[in-house]
PDB file of C-alpha atoms in Angstrom:
ATOM      1  CA  UNK E 166      -0.215  -0.058   0.044  1.00  0.00           C
ATOM      2  CA  UNK E 167       1.299   3.376  -0.717  1.00  0.00           C
ATOM      3  CA  UNK E 168       1.891   5.455   2.276  1.00  0.00           C
ATOM      4  CA  UNK E 169       1.582   8.874   0.614  1.00  0.00           C
ATOM      5  CA  UNK E 170      -0.184  10.205  -2.645  1.00  0.00           C
ATOM      6  CA  UNK E 171       1.661  10.660  -5.849  1.00  0.00           C
ATOM      7  CA  UNK E 172       0.472  14.171  -6.633  1.00  0.00           C
ATOM      8  CA  UNK E 173      -0.472  14.866 -10.449  1.00  0.00           C
ATOM      9  CA  UNK E 174       0.373  18.476 -11.489  1.00  0.00           C
ATOM     10  CA  UNK E 175      -1.725  18.148 -14.577  1.00  0.00           C
ATOM     11  CA  UNK E 176      -4.815  16.799 -12.586  1.00  0.00           C
ATOM     12  CA  UNK E 177      -4.206  19.599  -9.974  1.00  0.00           C
ATOM     13  CA  UNK E 178      -4.285  22.062 -12.694  1.00  0.00           C
ATOM     14  CA  UNK E 179      -7.686  21.333 -13.830  1.00  0.00           C
ATOM     15  CA  UNK E 180      -9.802  24.353 -12.827  1.00  0.00           C
ATOM     16  CA  UNK E 181      -6.785  26.236 -12.179  1.00  0.00           C
ATOM     17  CA  UNK E 182      -8.740  29.621 -12.187  1.00  0.00           C
ATOM     18  CA  UNK E 183     -11.194  28.537  -9.491  1.00  0.00           C
ATOM     19  CA  UNK E 184      -8.389  27.132  -7.361  1.00  0.00           C
ATOM     20  CA  UNK E 185      -6.130  30.261  -7.886  1.00  0.00           C
ATOM     21  CA  UNK E 186      -9.044  32.671  -6.842  1.00  0.00           C
ATOM     22  CA  UNK E 187      -8.586  32.080  -2.929  1.00  0.00           C
ATOM     23  CA  UNK E 188      -4.703  32.617  -3.149  1.00  0.00           C
ATOM     24  CA  UNK E 189      -5.191  35.941  -4.877  1.00  0.00           C
ATOM     25  CA  UNK E 190      -7.695  36.874  -2.199  1.00  0.00           C
ATOM     26  CA  UNK E 191      -5.323  35.910   0.444  1.00  0.00           C
ATOM     27  CA  UNK E 192      -2.354  37.701  -0.744  1.00  0.00           C
ATOM     28  CA  UNK E 193      -4.341  41.012  -1.179  1.00  0.00           C
ATOM     29  CA  UNK E 194      -4.691  41.060   2.560  1.00  0.00           C
ATOM     30  CA  UNK E 195      -1.108  41.096   3.168  1.00  0.00           C
ATOM     31  CA  UNK E 196      -0.066  44.657   4.504  1.00  0.00           C
ATOM     32  CA  UNK E 197       3.766  44.154   5.037  1.00  0.00           C
ATOM     33  CA  UNK E 198       5.745  46.681   3.303  1.00  0.00           C
ATOM     34  CA  UNK E 199       9.484  46.613   2.075  1.00  0.00           C
ATOM     35  CA  UNK E 200       9.244  42.941   1.206  1.00  0.00           C
ATOM     36  CA  UNK E 201      12.490  41.289   0.171  1.00  0.00           C
ATOM     37  CA  UNK E 202      12.106  37.725   1.312  1.00  0.00           C
ATOM     38  CA  UNK E 203       9.044  35.428   0.780  1.00  0.00           C
ATOM     39  CA  UNK E 204       8.618  31.817   1.251  1.00  0.00           C
ATOM     40  CA  UNK E 205       5.406  29.709  -0.093  1.00  0.00           C
ATOM     41  CA  UNK E 206       4.970  26.729   1.820  1.00  0.00           C
ATOM     42  CA  UNK E 207       3.216  23.936  -0.116  1.00  0.00           C
ATOM     43  CA  UNK E 208       3.829  25.713  -3.460  1.00  0.00           C
ATOM     44  CA  UNK E 209       2.412  22.938  -5.611  1.00  0.00           C
ATOM     45  CA  UNK E 210       3.045  23.233  -9.310  1.00  0.00           C
ATOM     46  CA  UNK E 211       4.382  26.888  -8.917  1.00  0.00           C
ATOM     47  CA  UNK E 212       1.980  28.870 -10.919  1.00  0.00           C
ATOM     48  CA  UNK E 213       0.371  30.538  -8.144  1.00  0.00           C
ATOM     49  CA  UNK E 214       3.864  31.184  -6.400  1.00  0.00           C
ATOM     50  CA  UNK E 215       4.798  32.877  -9.573  1.00  0.00           C
ATOM     51  CA  UNK E 216       2.173  35.415  -9.259  1.00  0.00           C
ATOM     52  CA  UNK E 217       3.728  36.515  -6.087  1.00  0.00           C
ATOM     53  CA  UNK E 218       6.342  38.505  -8.316  1.00  0.00           C
ATOM     54  CA  UNK E 219       3.604  40.742  -9.146  1.00  0.00           C
ATOM     55  CA  UNK E 220       3.152  42.029  -5.757  1.00  0.00           C
ATOM     56  CA  UNK E 221       6.880  41.920  -4.931  1.00  0.00           C
ATOM     57  CA  UNK E 222       8.996  42.129  -8.204  1.00  0.00           C
ATOM     58  CA  UNK E 223      12.363  42.527  -6.495  1.00  0.00           C
ATOM     59  CA  UNK E 224      11.712  40.023  -3.537  1.00  0.00           C
ATOM     60  CA  UNK E 225      13.561  36.788  -3.367  1.00  0.00           C
ATOM     61  CA  UNK E 226      10.793  34.100  -3.422  1.00  0.00           C
ATOM     62  CA  UNK E 227      11.154  30.378  -2.589  1.00  0.00           C
ATOM     63  CA  UNK E 228       8.399  27.877  -3.050  1.00  0.00           C
ATOM     64  CA  UNK E 229       8.684  24.657  -1.061  1.00  0.00           C
ATOM     65  CA  UNK E 230       6.652  21.509  -1.409  1.00  0.00           C
ATOM     66  CA  UNK E 231       6.932  17.808  -0.357  1.00  0.00           C
ATOM     67  CA  UNK E 232       5.932  16.491  -3.744  1.00  0.00           C
ATOM     68  CA  UNK E 233       8.873  15.814  -6.118  1.00  0.00           C
ATOM     69  CA  UNK E 234       6.164  15.799  -9.029  1.00  0.00           C
ATOM     70  CA  UNK E 235       5.015  19.389  -7.961  1.00  0.00           C
ATOM     71  CA  UNK E 236       8.530  20.695  -7.573  1.00  0.00           C
ATOM     72  CA  UNK E 237       9.450  19.379 -11.023  1.00  0.00           C
ATOM     73  CA  UNK E 238       6.366  20.984 -12.507  1.00  0.00           C
ATOM     74  CA  UNK E 239       7.295  24.370 -10.844  1.00  0.00           C
ATOM     75  CA  UNK E 240      10.907  24.529 -12.247  1.00  0.00           C
ATOM     76  CA  UNK E 241       9.854  26.325 -15.342  1.00  0.00           C
ATOM     77  CA  UNK E 242       8.659  29.399 -13.249  1.00  0.00           C
ATOM     78  CA  UNK E 243      12.113  29.843 -11.744  1.00  0.00           C
ATOM     79  CA  UNK E 244      14.236  32.792 -12.411  1.00  0.00           C
ATOM     80  CA  UNK E 245      16.778  34.980 -10.480  1.00  0.00           C
ATOM     81  CA  UNK E 246      14.138  36.092  -7.925  1.00  0.00           C
ATOM     82  CA  UNK E 247      12.192  32.753  -7.722  1.00  0.00           C
ATOM     83  CA  UNK E 248      13.327  29.345  -6.759  1.00  0.00           C
ATOM     84  CA  UNK E 249      11.775  26.028  -5.733  1.00  0.00           C
ATOM     85  CA  UNK E 250      12.878  23.396  -3.284  1.00  0.00           C
ATOM     86  CA  UNK E 251      11.617  19.906  -2.136  1.00  0.00           C
ATOM     87  CA  UNK E 252      10.816  20.043   1.850  1.00  0.00           C
ATOM     88  CA  UNK E 253       7.987  19.052   4.221  1.00  0.00           C
ATOM     89  CA  UNK E 254       6.084  21.808   5.880  1.00  0.00           C
ATOM     90  CA  UNK E 255       6.329  19.941   9.166  1.00  0.00           C
ATOM     91  CA  UNK E 256       9.998  19.987   9.184  1.00  0.00           C
ATOM     92  CA  UNK E 257      10.776  23.338   7.585  1.00  0.00           C
ATOM     93  CA  UNK E 258      12.772  25.945   9.589  1.00  0.00           C
ATOM     94  CA  UNK E 259      14.084  29.238   8.824  1.00  0.00           C
ATOM     95  CA  UNK E 260      16.493  31.400  10.634  1.00  0.00           C
ATOM     96  CA  UNK E 261      14.408  33.510  13.381  1.00  0.00           C
ATOM     97  CA  UNK E 262      13.256  36.841  12.395  1.00  0.00           C
ATOM     98  CA  UNK E 263      14.495  36.506   8.828  1.00  0.00           C
ATOM     99  CA  UNK E 264      11.514  36.560   6.535  1.00  0.00           C
ATOM    100  CA  UNK E 265       8.936  39.124   5.510  1.00  0.00           C
ATOM    101  CA  UNK E 266       6.166  37.164   4.118  1.00  0.00           C
ATOM    102  CA  UNK E 267       5.342  33.451   4.611  1.00  0.00           C
ATOM    103  CA  UNK E 268       2.447  32.121   2.587  1.00  0.00           C
ATOM    104  CA  UNK E 269       0.800  28.708   2.912  1.00  0.00           C
ATOM    105  CA  UNK E 270      -2.042  27.913   0.702  1.00  0.00           C
ATOM    106  CA  UNK E 271      -4.381  24.835   0.633  1.00  0.00           C
ATOM    107  CA  UNK E 272      -1.551  22.885   2.475  1.00  0.00           C
ATOM    108  CA  UNK E 273      -2.204  22.988   6.208  1.00  0.00           C
ATOM    109  CA  UNK E 274      -5.417  20.960   5.917  1.00  0.00           C
ATOM    110  CA  UNK E 275      -3.206  17.781   5.410  1.00  0.00           C
ATOM    111  CA  UNK E 276      -1.282  18.430   8.829  1.00  0.00           C
ATOM    112  CA  UNK E 277      -3.393  17.593  11.881  1.00  0.00           C
ATOM    113  CA  UNK E 278      -0.977  19.360  14.228  1.00  0.00           C
ATOM    114  CA  UNK E 279      -0.897  22.361  12.180  1.00  0.00           C
ATOM    115  CA  UNK E 280      -1.874  24.757  15.040  1.00  0.00           C
ATOM    116  CA  UNK E 281       1.390  23.345  16.726  1.00  0.00           C
ATOM    117  CA  UNK E 282       3.467  24.698  13.715  1.00  0.00           C
ATOM    118  CA  UNK E 283       2.420  28.223  13.681  1.00  0.00           C
ATOM    119  CA  UNK E 284       4.564  29.529  16.623  1.00  0.00           C
ATOM    120  CA  UNK E 285       7.613  28.485  14.500  1.00  0.00           C
ATOM    121  CA  UNK E 286       6.453  30.228  11.461  1.00  0.00           C
ATOM    122  CA  UNK E 287       5.776  33.428  13.440  1.00  0.00           C
ATOM    123  CA  UNK E 288       9.270  33.228  14.888  1.00  0.00           C
ATOM    124  CA  UNK E 289      10.730  33.171  11.373  1.00  0.00           C
ATOM    125  CA  UNK E 290       9.292  36.380  10.662  1.00  0.00           C
ATOM    126  CA  UNK E 291      10.888  39.679  11.027  1.00  0.00           C
ATOM    127  CA  UNK E 292       8.721  42.337  13.066  1.00  0.00           C
ATOM    128  CA  UNK E 293       5.988  43.571  10.993  1.00  0.00           C
ATOM    129  CA  UNK E 294       6.148  40.472   8.704  1.00  0.00           C
ATOM    130  CA  UNK E 295       3.168  38.574   7.693  1.00  0.00           C
ATOM    131  CA  UNK E 296       1.920  34.793   7.948  1.00  0.00           C
ATOM    132  CA  UNK E 297      -0.891  34.294   5.538  1.00  0.00           C
ATOM    133  CA  UNK E 298      -2.933  30.847   5.494  1.00  0.00           C
ATOM    134  CA  UNK E 299      -5.613  29.595   3.505  1.00  0.00           C
ATOM    135  CA  UNK E 300      -7.277  26.091   3.773  1.00  0.00           C
ATOM    136  CA  UNK E 301     -10.263  24.411   2.430  1.00  0.00           C
ATOM    137  CA  UNK E 302     -12.996  24.136   5.148  1.00  0.00           C
ATOM    138  CA  UNK E 303     -15.373  21.640   2.970  1.00  0.00           C
ATOM    139  CA  UNK E 304     -14.738  18.514   4.951  1.00  0.00           C
ATOM    140  CA  UNK E 305     -18.446  18.071   5.585  1.00  0.00           C
ATOM    141  CA  UNK E 306     -19.339  18.866   2.053  1.00  0.00           C
ATOM    142  CA  UNK E 307     -20.957  15.759   0.001  1.00  0.00           C
ATOM    143  CA  UNK E 308     -17.754  15.406  -1.962  1.00  0.00           C
ATOM    144  CA  UNK E 309     -15.934  14.422   1.070  1.00  0.00           C
ATOM    145  CA  UNK E 310     -18.834  12.749   3.102  1.00  0.00           C
ATOM    146  CA  UNK E 311     -19.317  10.367   0.145  1.00  0.00           C
ATOM    147  CA  UNK E 312     -15.565   9.715   0.157  1.00  0.00           C
ATOM    148  CA  UNK E 313     -15.319   8.737   3.768  1.00  0.00           C
ATOM    149  CA  UNK E 314     -18.391   6.424   3.555  1.00  0.00           C
ATOM    150  CA  UNK E 315     -16.962   4.626   0.304  1.00  0.00           C
ATOM    151  CA  UNK E 316     -13.156   4.567   1.775  1.00  0.00           C
ATOM    152  CA  UNK E 317     -14.765   2.747   4.945  1.00  0.00           C
ATOM    153  CA  UNK E 318     -16.373   0.053   2.951  1.00  0.00           C
ATOM    154  CA  UNK E 319     -14.936  -3.134   1.923  1.00  0.00           C
ATOM    155  CA  UNK E 320     -13.214  -4.042  -0.504  1.00  0.00           C
ATOM    156  CA  UNK E 321     -11.828  -0.442  -0.158  1.00  0.00           C
ATOM    157  CA  UNK E 322     -11.230   0.025   3.476  1.00  0.00           C
ATOM    158  CA  UNK E 323      -8.334  -2.783   3.664  1.00  0.00           C
ATOM    159  CA  UNK E 324      -6.403  -0.461   1.637  1.00  0.00           C
ATOM    160  CA  UNK E 325      -7.762   3.236   2.397  1.00  0.00           C
ATOM    161  CA  UNK E 326      -8.068   3.100   6.027  1.00  0.00           C
ATOM    162  CA  UNK E 327      -4.893   4.834   6.681  1.00  0.00           C
ATOM    163  CA  UNK E 328      -5.493   7.748   4.345  1.00  0.00           C
ATOM    164  CA  UNK E 329      -6.207  10.985   5.928  1.00  0.00           C
ATOM    165  CA  UNK E 330      -9.890  11.936   5.453  1.00  0.00           C
ATOM    166  CA  UNK E 331     -10.372  14.286   8.521  1.00  0.00           C
ATOM    167  CA  UNK E 332     -13.546  16.446   8.197  1.00  0.00           C
ATOM    168  CA  UNK E 333     -12.355  18.967  10.879  1.00  0.00           C
ATOM    169  CA  UNK E 334      -9.914  21.696  10.523  1.00  0.00           C
ATOM    170  CA  UNK E 335      -9.347  24.897  12.440  1.00  0.00           C
ATOM    171  CA  UNK E 336     -11.782  27.747  12.122  1.00  0.00           C
ATOM    172  CA  UNK E 337     -10.987  31.518  12.070  1.00  0.00           C
ATOM    173  CA  UNK E 338     -11.256  31.857  15.600  1.00  0.00           C
ATOM    174  CA  UNK E 339      -8.851  28.923  16.239  1.00  0.00           C
ATOM    175  CA  UNK E 340      -6.099  30.790  14.165  1.00  0.00           C
ATOM    176  CA  UNK E 341      -6.988  34.214  15.943  1.00  0.00           C
ATOM    177  CA  UNK E 342      -6.420  32.463  19.338  1.00  0.00           C
ATOM    178  CA  UNK E 343      -3.085  30.716  18.365  1.00  0.00           C
ATOM    179  CA  UNK E 344      -1.659  33.684  16.457  1.00  0.00           C
ATOM    180  CA  UNK E 345      -2.670  36.527  18.797  1.00  0.00           C
ATOM    181  CA  UNK E 346      -0.932  34.589  21.554  1.00  0.00           C
ATOM    182  CA  UNK E 347       2.325  34.735  19.455  1.00  0.00           C
ATOM    183  CA  UNK E 348       2.169  38.577  19.311  1.00  0.00           C
ATOM    184  CA  UNK E 349       0.384  38.949  15.818  1.00  0.00           C
ATOM    185  CA  UNK E 350      -2.558  41.260  14.920  1.00  0.00           C
ATOM    186  CA  UNK E 351      -4.891  38.773  13.037  1.00  0.00           C
ATOM    187  CA  UNK E 352      -7.351  39.157  10.251  1.00  0.00           C
ATOM    188  CA  UNK E 353      -9.174  35.798   9.939  1.00  0.00           C
ATOM    189  CA  UNK E 354     -12.388  35.113   7.918  1.00  0.00           C
ATOM    190  CA  UNK E 355     -14.143  32.389   5.947  1.00  0.00           C
ATOM    191  CA  UNK E 356     -16.212  32.500   2.897  1.00  0.00           C
ATOM    192  CA  UNK E 357     -17.834  30.109   0.396  1.00  0.00           C
ATOM    193  CA  UNK E 358     -17.166  30.295  -3.209  1.00  0.00           C
ATOM    194  CA  UNK E 359     -19.604  28.860  -5.528  1.00  0.00           C
ATOM    195  CA  UNK E 360     -17.900  27.524  -8.558  1.00  0.00           C
ATOM    196  CA  UNK E 361     -19.508  26.913 -11.884  1.00  0.00           C
ATOM    197  CA  UNK E 362     -17.605  24.134 -13.087  1.00  0.00           C
ATOM    198  CA  UNK E 363     -17.503  23.030 -16.968  1.00  0.00           C
ATOM    199  CA  UNK E 364     -17.107  19.497 -18.156  1.00  0.00           C
ATOM    200  CA  UNK E 365     -18.759  16.151 -17.345  1.00  0.00           C
ATOM    201  CA  UNK E 366     -18.843  14.981 -13.712  1.00  0.00           C
ATOM    202  CA  UNK E 367     -16.749  18.044 -12.871  1.00  0.00           C
ATOM    203  CA  UNK E 368     -16.653  17.724  -9.249  1.00  0.00           C
ATOM    204  CA  UNK E 369     -15.029  14.233  -9.623  1.00  0.00           C
ATOM    205  CA  UNK E 370     -12.417  15.780 -11.713  1.00  0.00           C
ATOM    206  CA  UNK E 371     -11.969  18.393  -9.098  1.00  0.00           C
ATOM    207  CA  UNK E 372     -11.542  16.034  -6.141  1.00  0.00           C
ATOM    208  CA  UNK E 373      -9.132  13.558  -8.181  1.00  0.00           C
ATOM    209  CA  UNK E 374      -6.582  16.370  -7.858  1.00  0.00           C
ATOM    210  CA  UNK E 375      -6.981  17.228  -4.219  1.00  0.00           C
ATOM    211  CA  UNK E 376      -9.086  15.661  -1.666  1.00  0.00           C
ATOM    212  CA  UNK E 377      -9.749  12.080  -3.102  1.00  0.00           C
ATOM    213  CA  UNK E 378      -6.171  11.606  -4.196  1.00  0.00           C
ATOM    214  CA  UNK E 379      -4.912   9.858  -1.159  1.00  0.00           C
ATOM    215  CA  UNK E 380      -7.492   7.519  -1.296  1.00  0.00           C
ATOM    216  CA  UNK E 381      -7.383   6.752  -4.899  1.00  0.00           C
ATOM    217  CA  UNK E 382      -3.596   6.364  -4.875  1.00  0.00           C
ATOM    218  CA  UNK E 383      -3.947   3.879  -2.028  1.00  0.00           C
ATOM    219  CA  UNK E 384      -5.993   1.407  -4.129  1.00  0.00           C
ATOM    220  CA  UNK E 385      -4.855  -1.214  -6.294  1.00  0.00           C
ATOM    221  CA  UNK E 386      -5.202  -0.327 -10.189  1.00  0.00           C
ATOM    222  CA  UNK E 387      -8.322  -2.522 -10.600  1.00  0.00           C
ATOM    223  CA  UNK E 388     -10.098  -1.593  -7.448  1.00  0.00           C
ATOM    224  CA  UNK E 389      -9.056   2.068  -7.851  1.00  0.00           C
ATOM    225  CA  UNK E 390     -11.206   2.080 -11.215  1.00  0.00           C
ATOM    226  CA  UNK E 391     -14.152   0.393  -9.467  1.00  0.00           C
ATOM    227  CA  UNK E 392     -14.052   2.980  -6.660  1.00  0.00           C
ATOM    228  CA  UNK E 393     -13.989   5.919  -9.076  1.00  0.00           C
ATOM    229  CA  UNK E 394     -16.866   4.610 -10.938  1.00  0.00           C
ATOM    230  CA  UNK E 395     -18.827   4.189  -7.828  1.00  0.00           C
ATOM    231  CA  UNK E 396     -17.721   7.624  -6.255  1.00  0.00           C
ATOM    232  CA  UNK E 397     -18.191   9.369  -9.668  1.00  0.00           C
ATOM    233  CA  UNK E 398     -21.867   8.294  -9.846  1.00  0.00           C
ATOM    234  CA  UNK E 399     -22.636   9.318  -6.465  1.00  0.00           C
ATOM    235  CA  UNK E 400     -21.051  12.566  -6.968  1.00  0.00           C
ATOM    236  CA  UNK E 401     -22.895  13.103 -10.306  1.00  0.00           C
ATOM    237  CA  UNK E 402     -26.174  12.699  -8.253  1.00  0.00           C
ATOM    238  CA  UNK E 403     -25.200  14.882  -5.523  1.00  0.00           C
ATOM    239  CA  UNK E 404     -23.823  17.714  -7.866  1.00  0.00           C
ATOM    240  CA  UNK E 405     -26.206  17.629 -10.911  1.00  0.00           C
ATOM    241  CA  UNK E 406     -24.828  19.032 -14.103  1.00  0.00           C
ATOM    242  CA  UNK E 407     -26.807  22.098 -15.443  1.00  0.00           C
ATOM    243  CA  UNK E 408     -26.630  23.889 -18.677  1.00  0.00           C
ATOM    244  CA  UNK E 409     -24.289  26.577 -17.215  1.00  0.00           C
ATOM    245  CA  UNK E 410     -22.102  23.851 -15.500  1.00  0.00           C
ATOM    246  CA  UNK E 411     -21.909  22.059 -12.173  1.00  0.00           C
ATOM    247  CA  UNK E 412     -22.196  24.098  -8.966  1.00  0.00           C
ATOM    248  CA  UNK E 413     -19.477  23.409  -6.356  1.00  0.00           C
ATOM    249  CA  UNK E 414     -20.027  25.375  -3.163  1.00  0.00           C
ATOM    250  CA  UNK E 415     -16.515  25.435  -1.578  1.00  0.00           C
ATOM    251  CA  UNK E 416     -15.876  26.792   1.969  1.00  0.00           C
ATOM    252  CA  UNK E 417     -12.453  28.524   2.505  1.00  0.00           C
ATOM    253  CA  UNK E 418     -10.882  29.590   5.847  1.00  0.00           C
ATOM    254  CA  UNK E 419      -8.213  32.489   5.849  1.00  0.00           C
ATOM    255  CA  UNK E 420      -5.808  33.803   8.288  1.00  0.00           C
ATOM    256  CA  UNK E 421      -3.385  36.837   7.944  1.00  0.00           C
ATOM    257  CA  UNK E 422      -1.247  37.529  10.805  1.00  0.00           C
ATOM    258  CA  UNK E 423       1.180  40.474  11.019  1.00  0.00           C
ATOM    259  CA  UNK E 424       3.823  40.201  13.826  1.00  0.00           C
ATOM    260  CA  UNK E 425       3.907  43.126  15.994  1.00  0.00           C
TER     261      UNK E 425
END
């Protein structure tokens, strides 16, 4: 059984505009000035990290991700100011008070102990620096509830039982509590985007690149196809396709913490 999913930059890139909107909304709330050093923890295939050059064109920007496939896909975006490196967010450290901005977008939801990591992130910021976080908060949506239900059934459960399918993530108030205690001024909020996705069984294509990936990658090839067919049929019923597309309500949680 695979112990971690093999991420697909191509599949993740499906619906890139919809996936990128929360990142842009997050970055717009960063108020730190004179930015020269930026780290993007969980940079994925690099396209969103590259947009940070628009906000801080002279800054040194580093994208870090634990997936070799994602880091390989990100390399074409690299230049004199932007680089990418392999690394695990749970093990990442930086010299104290050295960074202007840390961004972590759609990454910490995979880390059960994420709140324990936040003090270390804040310590890596210089006074006035900012930690900007965005995570999905849709663990109770039909897309994920159906996934957990199927993954708990045999014959799938034998292989999928060790995959991370936690529906619970911190809410905005949790981030305020932890980051305020670290001496930050915190702006935290949540919103639900209503995406009108194009294509057949669009929600299946969406989750195959993210939330369903660990389960799908845990299954043997033949069983994976069987699971995907059953899961896809149930998703198509839960998210019916309309003439204008398929509506996917997607809750997102944000926290922007500026170090005093």
